[in-house]
Amino acid sequence: MRRLGTAAAVLVLAGAGVAGTAGVAGAATGPVGKAAPATTCSTAWGSGTKSATDANATPLKNVRTSQSTCYDRMVFDIGGTGKAGYHVGYVDAFHQDGSGEKIPVKGGAILQVFVSAPSHDPETGKQTYAATAGKPLPGVNLAGYRTFKDTKFGASFEGQSQIGLGVRAKLPFRVQQSGHELIVDVAHTW
């Protein structure tokens, strides 16, 4: 009888341990089907200057921005086919290409973007992207962005357009091309 009582006690204690562990596991993960997604943001892009020498005489059509969990994004719509040349890097101050005039850009750091696409049609001279030197980019609203703080159009000079992008701090960024778009992503953190 003693063995049966001991065996019953062991089973009861084991059951209590399993029930207690299940409760802790459920508390740690939350309800079934409601688990929080794991977000891993790569910051291996670095903050050094990035360039490509490919040339594209197709004019700049639009610049737009968006937000992601890991970064803020600026997209240059260059239209046409082929790759576009670019030169993207951090600068201490933003100076208009051609004149050298200083253009103030808000933020903890300034990312200067040159894209080999003028803001006008090279053959007709007709403006294709309605930006004004020293002014914010048309149609771009950065309210609520985590990393982007300001934009300024520098110039369209000698076949390229120049943009000043004010960011929260000197953070990692990447430049990539997809079809007719040049994409600049700036990470939220290191």
PDB file of C-alpha atoms in Angstrom:
ATOM      1  CA  MET A   1       0.000   0.000   0.000  1.00  0.00           C
ATOM      2  CA  ARG A   2       2.880   2.279   0.793  1.00  0.00           C
ATOM      3  CA  ARG A   3       4.286   1.854  -2.756  1.00  0.00           C
ATOM      4  CA  LEU A   4       0.963   2.739  -4.315  1.00  0.00           C
ATOM      5  CA  GLY A   5       0.725   5.881  -2.168  1.00  0.00           C
ATOM      6  CA  THR A   6       4.273   6.911  -3.097  1.00  0.00           C
ATOM      7  CA  ALA A   7       3.608   6.299  -6.799  1.00  0.00           C
ATOM      8  CA  ALA A   8       0.383   8.307  -6.619  1.00  0.00           C
ATOM      9  CA  ALA A   9       2.199  11.184  -4.896  1.00  0.00           C
ATOM     10  CA  VAL A  10       4.927  11.192  -7.579  1.00  0.00           C
ATOM     11  CA  LEU A  11       2.311  11.309 -10.348  1.00  0.00           C
ATOM     12  CA  VAL A  12       0.430  14.132  -8.654  1.00  0.00           C
ATOM     13  CA  LEU A  13       3.630  16.166  -8.205  1.00  0.00           C
ATOM     14  CA  ALA A  14       4.741  15.476 -11.778  1.00  0.00           C
ATOM     15  CA  GLY A  15       1.338  16.549 -13.088  1.00  0.00           C
ATOM     16  CA  ALA A  16       1.489  19.741 -11.043  1.00  0.00           C
ATOM     17  CA  GLY A  17       4.952  20.475 -12.446  1.00  0.00           C
ATOM     18  CA  VAL A  18       3.777  19.995 -16.046  1.00  0.00           C
ATOM     19  CA  ALA A  19       0.678  22.119 -15.430  1.00  0.00           C
ATOM     20  CA  GLY A  20       2.806  24.846 -13.814  1.00  0.00           C
ATOM     21  CA  THR A  21       5.287  24.813 -16.714  1.00  0.00           C
ATOM     22  CA  ALA A  22       2.469  24.989 -19.271  1.00  0.00           C
ATOM     23  CA  GLY A  23       1.097  28.036 -17.529  1.00  0.00           C
ATOM     24  CA  VAL A  24       4.511  29.742 -17.569  1.00  0.00           C
ATOM     25  CA  ALA A  25       5.059  28.834 -21.225  1.00  0.00           C
ATOM     26  CA  GLY A  26       1.657  30.221 -22.169  1.00  0.00           C
ATOM     27  CA  ALA A  27       2.373  33.431 -20.272  1.00  0.00           C
ATOM     28  CA  ALA A  28       5.697  33.856 -22.050  1.00  0.00           C
ATOM     29  CA  THR A  29       4.399  33.376 -25.569  1.00  0.00           C
ATOM     30  CA  GLY A  30       0.899  34.805 -25.269  1.00  0.00           C
ATOM     31  CA  PRO A  31      -2.258  33.317 -26.697  1.00  0.00           C
ATOM     32  CA  VAL A  32      -2.009  30.813 -29.518  1.00  0.00           C
ATOM     33  CA  GLY A  33      -1.963  32.545 -32.922  1.00  0.00           C
ATOM     34  CA  LYS A  34      -1.052  35.914 -31.386  1.00  0.00           C
ATOM     35  CA  ALA A  35       2.722  35.485 -31.066  1.00  0.00           C
ATOM     36  CA  ALA A  36       4.660  38.702 -31.609  1.00  0.00           C
ATOM     37  CA  PRO A  37       6.625  38.671 -34.870  1.00  0.00           C
ATOM     38  CA  ALA A  38      10.384  38.615 -34.471  1.00  0.00           C
ATOM     39  CA  THR A  39      11.983  41.553 -36.262  1.00  0.00           C
ATOM     40  CA  THR A  40      15.662  41.455 -37.043  1.00  0.00           C
ATOM     41  CA  CYS A  41      16.984  44.600 -38.661  1.00  0.00           C
ATOM     42  CA  SER A  42      20.282  44.410 -40.525  1.00  0.00           C
ATOM     43  CA  THR A  43      22.634  47.306 -39.926  1.00  0.00           C
ATOM     44  CA  ALA A  44      25.532  45.844 -41.912  1.00  0.00           C
ATOM     45  CA  TRP A  45      25.143  48.485 -44.651  1.00  0.00           C
ATOM     46  CA  GLY A  46      27.657  50.917 -43.174  1.00  0.00           C
ATOM     47  CA  SER A  47      27.688  54.692 -43.436  1.00  0.00           C
ATOM     48  CA  GLY A  48      30.448  55.118 -46.020  1.00  0.00           C
ATOM     49  CA  THR A  49      29.921  56.758 -49.420  1.00  0.00           C
ATOM     50  CA  LYS A  50      28.327  54.586 -52.100  1.00  0.00           C
ATOM     51  CA  SER A  51      28.664  55.208 -55.847  1.00  0.00           C
ATOM     52  CA  ALA A  52      27.878  53.695 -59.230  1.00  0.00           C
ATOM     53  CA  THR A  53      29.171  55.187 -62.468  1.00  0.00           C
ATOM     54  CA  ASP A  54      26.455  53.873 -64.772  1.00  0.00           C
ATOM     55  CA  ALA A  55      24.950  56.743 -66.733  1.00  0.00           C
ATOM     56  CA  ASN A  56      21.321  57.248 -67.681  1.00  0.00           C
ATOM     57  CA  ALA A  57      20.196  60.310 -69.615  1.00  0.00           C
ATOM     58  CA  THR A  58      16.560  59.689 -68.685  1.00  0.00           C
ATOM     59  CA  PRO A  59      15.104  62.539 -66.617  1.00  0.00           C
ATOM     60  CA  LEU A  60      14.021  62.368 -62.983  1.00  0.00           C
ATOM     61  CA  LYS A  61      10.232  62.080 -62.781  1.00  0.00           C
ATOM     62  CA  ASN A  62       9.445  61.917 -59.052  1.00  0.00           C
ATOM     63  CA  VAL A  63      10.871  61.447 -55.546  1.00  0.00           C
ATOM     64  CA  ARG A  64       8.814  59.808 -52.820  1.00  0.00           C
ATOM     65  CA  THR A  65       9.410  58.417 -49.344  1.00  0.00           C
ATOM     66  CA  SER A  66       8.028  55.630 -47.175  1.00  0.00           C
ATOM     67  CA  GLN A  67       8.596  54.002 -43.783  1.00  0.00           C
ATOM     68  CA  SER A  68       9.458  50.446 -42.784  1.00  0.00           C
ATOM     69  CA  THR A  69      10.002  48.665 -39.486  1.00  0.00           C
ATOM     70  CA  CYS A  70      13.785  48.866 -39.905  1.00  0.00           C
ATOM     71  CA  TYR A  71      14.409  51.927 -42.102  1.00  0.00           C
ATOM     72  CA  ASP A  72      13.036  54.998 -43.866  1.00  0.00           C
ATOM     73  CA  ARG A  73      13.113  54.874 -47.686  1.00  0.00           C
ATOM     74  CA  MET A  74      13.545  57.462 -50.451  1.00  0.00           C
ATOM     75  CA  VAL A  75      12.732  56.378 -54.026  1.00  0.00           C
ATOM     76  CA  PHE A  76      13.854  58.223 -57.159  1.00  0.00           C
ATOM     77  CA  ASP A  77      11.678  57.440 -60.193  1.00  0.00           C
ATOM     78  CA  ILE A  78      14.023  57.858 -63.142  1.00  0.00           C
ATOM     79  CA  GLY A  79      11.923  56.193 -65.811  1.00  0.00           C
ATOM     80  CA  GLY A  80      13.495  54.728 -68.909  1.00  0.00           C
ATOM     81  CA  THR A  81      15.638  51.625 -68.942  1.00  0.00           C
ATOM     82  CA  GLY A  82      19.071  50.738 -67.706  1.00  0.00           C
ATOM     83  CA  LYS A  83      20.896  51.625 -64.525  1.00  0.00           C
ATOM     84  CA  ALA A  84      21.414  55.109 -63.146  1.00  0.00           C
ATOM     85  CA  GLY A  85      24.634  56.468 -61.793  1.00  0.00           C
ATOM     86  CA  TYR A  86      24.650  57.813 -58.239  1.00  0.00           C
ATOM     87  CA  HIS A  87      26.889  59.155 -55.501  1.00  0.00           C
ATOM     88  CA  VAL A  88      25.460  59.044 -51.954  1.00  0.00           C
ATOM     89  CA  GLY A  89      27.315  60.035 -48.808  1.00  0.00           C
ATOM     90  CA  TYR A  90      27.257  62.046 -45.607  1.00  0.00           C
ATOM     91  CA  VAL A  91      28.437  65.677 -45.747  1.00  0.00           C
ATOM     92  CA  ASP A  92      29.104  68.270 -43.048  1.00  0.00           C
ATOM     93  CA  ALA A  93      27.093  70.919 -44.923  1.00  0.00           C
ATOM     94  CA  PHE A  94      24.862  70.856 -48.011  1.00  0.00           C
ATOM     95  CA  HIS A  95      26.093  73.124 -50.819  1.00  0.00           C
ATOM     96  CA  GLN A  96      24.201  73.635 -54.067  1.00  0.00           C
ATOM     97  CA  ASP A  97      25.946  71.973 -57.001  1.00  0.00           C
ATOM     98  CA  GLY A  98      27.173  74.595 -59.462  1.00  0.00           C
ATOM     99  CA  SER A  99      26.861  77.725 -57.285  1.00  0.00           C
ATOM    100  CA  GLY A 100      28.294  76.384 -54.026  1.00  0.00           C
ATOM    101  CA  GLU A 101      25.588  78.210 -52.065  1.00  0.00           C
ATOM    102  CA  LYS A 102      24.958  76.648 -48.638  1.00  0.00           C
ATOM    103  CA  ILE A 103      21.432  75.238 -48.199  1.00  0.00           C
ATOM    104  CA  PRO A 104      20.352  74.531 -44.583  1.00  0.00           C
ATOM    105  CA  VAL A 105      19.075  70.997 -43.946  1.00  0.00           C
ATOM    106  CA  LYS A 106      17.566  70.014 -40.568  1.00  0.00           C
ATOM    107  CA  GLY A 107      18.634  66.867 -38.730  1.00  0.00           C
ATOM    108  CA  GLY A 108      21.600  65.400 -36.900  1.00  0.00           C
ATOM    109  CA  ALA A 109      23.345  64.483 -40.179  1.00  0.00           C
ATOM    110  CA  ILE A 110      23.003  65.265 -43.895  1.00  0.00           C
ATOM    111  CA  LEU A 111      22.989  62.589 -46.563  1.00  0.00           C
ATOM    112  CA  GLN A 112      23.764  64.084 -49.977  1.00  0.00           C
ATOM    113  CA  VAL A 113      22.351  62.220 -52.967  1.00  0.00           C
ATOM    114  CA  PHE A 114      23.450  62.768 -56.556  1.00  0.00           C
ATOM    115  CA  VAL A 115      21.530  60.769 -59.163  1.00  0.00           C
ATOM    116  CA  SER A 116      22.478  60.839 -62.846  1.00  0.00           C
ATOM    117  CA  ALA A 117      19.030  61.984 -63.943  1.00  0.00           C
ATOM    118  CA  PRO A 118      18.331  65.682 -64.560  1.00  0.00           C
ATOM    119  CA  SER A 119      15.058  67.243 -63.400  1.00  0.00           C
ATOM    120  CA  HIS A 120      14.339  68.275 -66.987  1.00  0.00           C
ATOM    121  CA  ASP A 121      14.246  66.651 -70.410  1.00  0.00           C
ATOM    122  CA  PRO A 122      17.729  67.144 -71.905  1.00  0.00           C
ATOM    123  CA  GLU A 123      16.342  67.395 -75.443  1.00  0.00           C
ATOM    124  CA  THR A 124      13.527  69.912 -74.845  1.00  0.00           C
ATOM    125  CA  GLY A 125      14.575  71.588 -71.583  1.00  0.00           C
ATOM    126  CA  LYS A 126      11.052  70.983 -70.231  1.00  0.00           C
ATOM    127  CA  GLN A 127      10.968  70.391 -66.463  1.00  0.00           C
ATOM    128  CA  THR A 128      10.086  66.775 -65.540  1.00  0.00           C
ATOM    129  CA  TYR A 129      10.414  67.081 -61.749  1.00  0.00           C
ATOM    130  CA  ALA A 130       9.030  70.314 -60.307  1.00  0.00           C
ATOM    131  CA  ALA A 131      11.589  70.986 -57.585  1.00  0.00           C
ATOM    132  CA  THR A 132      13.067  74.341 -56.626  1.00  0.00           C
ATOM    133  CA  ALA A 133      16.632  74.850 -55.415  1.00  0.00           C
ATOM    134  CA  GLY A 134      16.838  75.304 -51.648  1.00  0.00           C
ATOM    135  CA  LYS A 135      13.226  74.212 -51.062  1.00  0.00           C
ATOM    136  CA  PRO A 136      11.747  70.961 -49.641  1.00  0.00           C
ATOM    137  CA  LEU A 137      10.966  68.242 -52.174  1.00  0.00           C
ATOM    138  CA  PRO A 138       7.468  68.634 -53.648  1.00  0.00           C
ATOM    139  CA  GLY A 139       4.910  66.143 -52.332  1.00  0.00           C
ATOM    140  CA  VAL A 140       7.226  64.728 -49.631  1.00  0.00           C
ATOM    141  CA  ASN A 141       5.831  64.925 -46.078  1.00  0.00           C
ATOM    142  CA  LEU A 142       8.136  63.531 -43.384  1.00  0.00           C
ATOM    143  CA  ALA A 143       5.787  64.047 -40.405  1.00  0.00           C
ATOM    144  CA  GLY A 144       6.042  61.025 -38.109  1.00  0.00           C
ATOM    145  CA  TYR A 145       9.164  59.556 -39.725  1.00  0.00           C
ATOM    146  CA  ARG A 146      11.625  57.950 -37.337  1.00  0.00           C
ATOM    147  CA  THR A 147      14.858  58.685 -39.249  1.00  0.00           C
ATOM    148  CA  PHE A 148      14.117  61.213 -42.032  1.00  0.00           C
ATOM    149  CA  LYS A 149      13.871  64.808 -40.765  1.00  0.00           C
ATOM    150  CA  ASP A 150      14.155  67.121 -43.808  1.00  0.00           C
ATOM    151  CA  THR A 151      14.626  67.217 -47.589  1.00  0.00           C
ATOM    152  CA  LYS A 152      16.012  69.967 -49.792  1.00  0.00           C
ATOM    153  CA  PHE A 153      16.502  70.104 -53.527  1.00  0.00           C
ATOM    154  CA  GLY A 154      19.996  71.248 -54.407  1.00  0.00           C
ATOM    155  CA  ALA A 155      20.179  71.519 -58.159  1.00  0.00           C
ATOM    156  CA  SER A 156      19.878  69.847 -61.512  1.00  0.00           C
ATOM    157  CA  PHE A 157      23.282  70.534 -62.999  1.00  0.00           C
ATOM    158  CA  GLU A 158      25.330  68.839 -65.713  1.00  0.00           C
ATOM    159  CA  GLY A 159      22.976  65.893 -66.122  1.00  0.00           C
ATOM    160  CA  GLN A 160      22.431  65.047 -62.464  1.00  0.00           C
ATOM    161  CA  SER A 161      20.016  65.985 -59.694  1.00  0.00           C
ATOM    162  CA  GLN A 162      21.172  66.758 -56.156  1.00  0.00           C
ATOM    163  CA  ILE A 163      19.125  66.158 -52.992  1.00  0.00           C
ATOM    164  CA  GLY A 164      19.949  66.920 -49.356  1.00  0.00           C
ATOM    165  CA  LEU A 165      18.344  64.454 -46.943  1.00  0.00           C
ATOM    166  CA  GLY A 166      18.369  65.433 -43.274  1.00  0.00           C
ATOM    167  CA  VAL A 167      18.429  62.376 -41.000  1.00  0.00           C
ATOM    168  CA  ARG A 168      18.290  61.911 -37.229  1.00  0.00           C
ATOM    169  CA  ALA A 169      21.954  60.820 -36.992  1.00  0.00           C
ATOM    170  CA  LYS A 170      24.746  59.419 -39.146  1.00  0.00           C
ATOM    171  CA  LEU A 171      23.144  55.991 -39.575  1.00  0.00           C
ATOM    172  CA  PRO A 172      23.838  53.047 -41.907  1.00  0.00           C
ATOM    173  CA  PHE A 173      22.322  53.304 -45.380  1.00  0.00           C
ATOM    174  CA  ARG A 174      22.126  51.297 -48.579  1.00  0.00           C
ATOM    175  CA  VAL A 175      21.515  52.176 -52.224  1.00  0.00           C
ATOM    176  CA  GLN A 176      19.877  49.756 -54.626  1.00  0.00           C
ATOM    177  CA  GLN A 177      18.222  49.822 -58.023  1.00  0.00           C
ATOM    178  CA  SER A 178      15.018  48.125 -59.026  1.00  0.00           C
ATOM    179  CA  GLY A 179      13.789  48.629 -62.560  1.00  0.00           C
ATOM    180  CA  HIS A 180      13.456  52.376 -63.152  1.00  0.00           C
ATOM    181  CA  GLU A 181      13.875  53.256 -59.469  1.00  0.00           C
ATOM    182  CA  LEU A 182      16.912  54.204 -57.415  1.00  0.00           C
ATOM    183  CA  ILE A 183      16.251  53.401 -53.740  1.00  0.00           C
ATOM    184  CA  VAL A 184      18.018  54.848 -50.688  1.00  0.00           C
ATOM    185  CA  ASP A 185      17.232  53.204 -47.325  1.00  0.00           C
ATOM    186  CA  VAL A 186      18.501  54.686 -44.034  1.00  0.00           C
ATOM    187  CA  ALA A 187      18.377  52.378 -41.007  1.00  0.00           C
ATOM    188  CA  HIS A 188      16.639  53.486 -37.796  1.00  0.00           C
ATOM    189  CA  THR A 189      19.518  52.238 -35.603  1.00  0.00           C
ATOM    190  CA  TRP A 190      23.029  50.820 -35.769  1.00  0.00           C
TER     191      TRP A 190
END
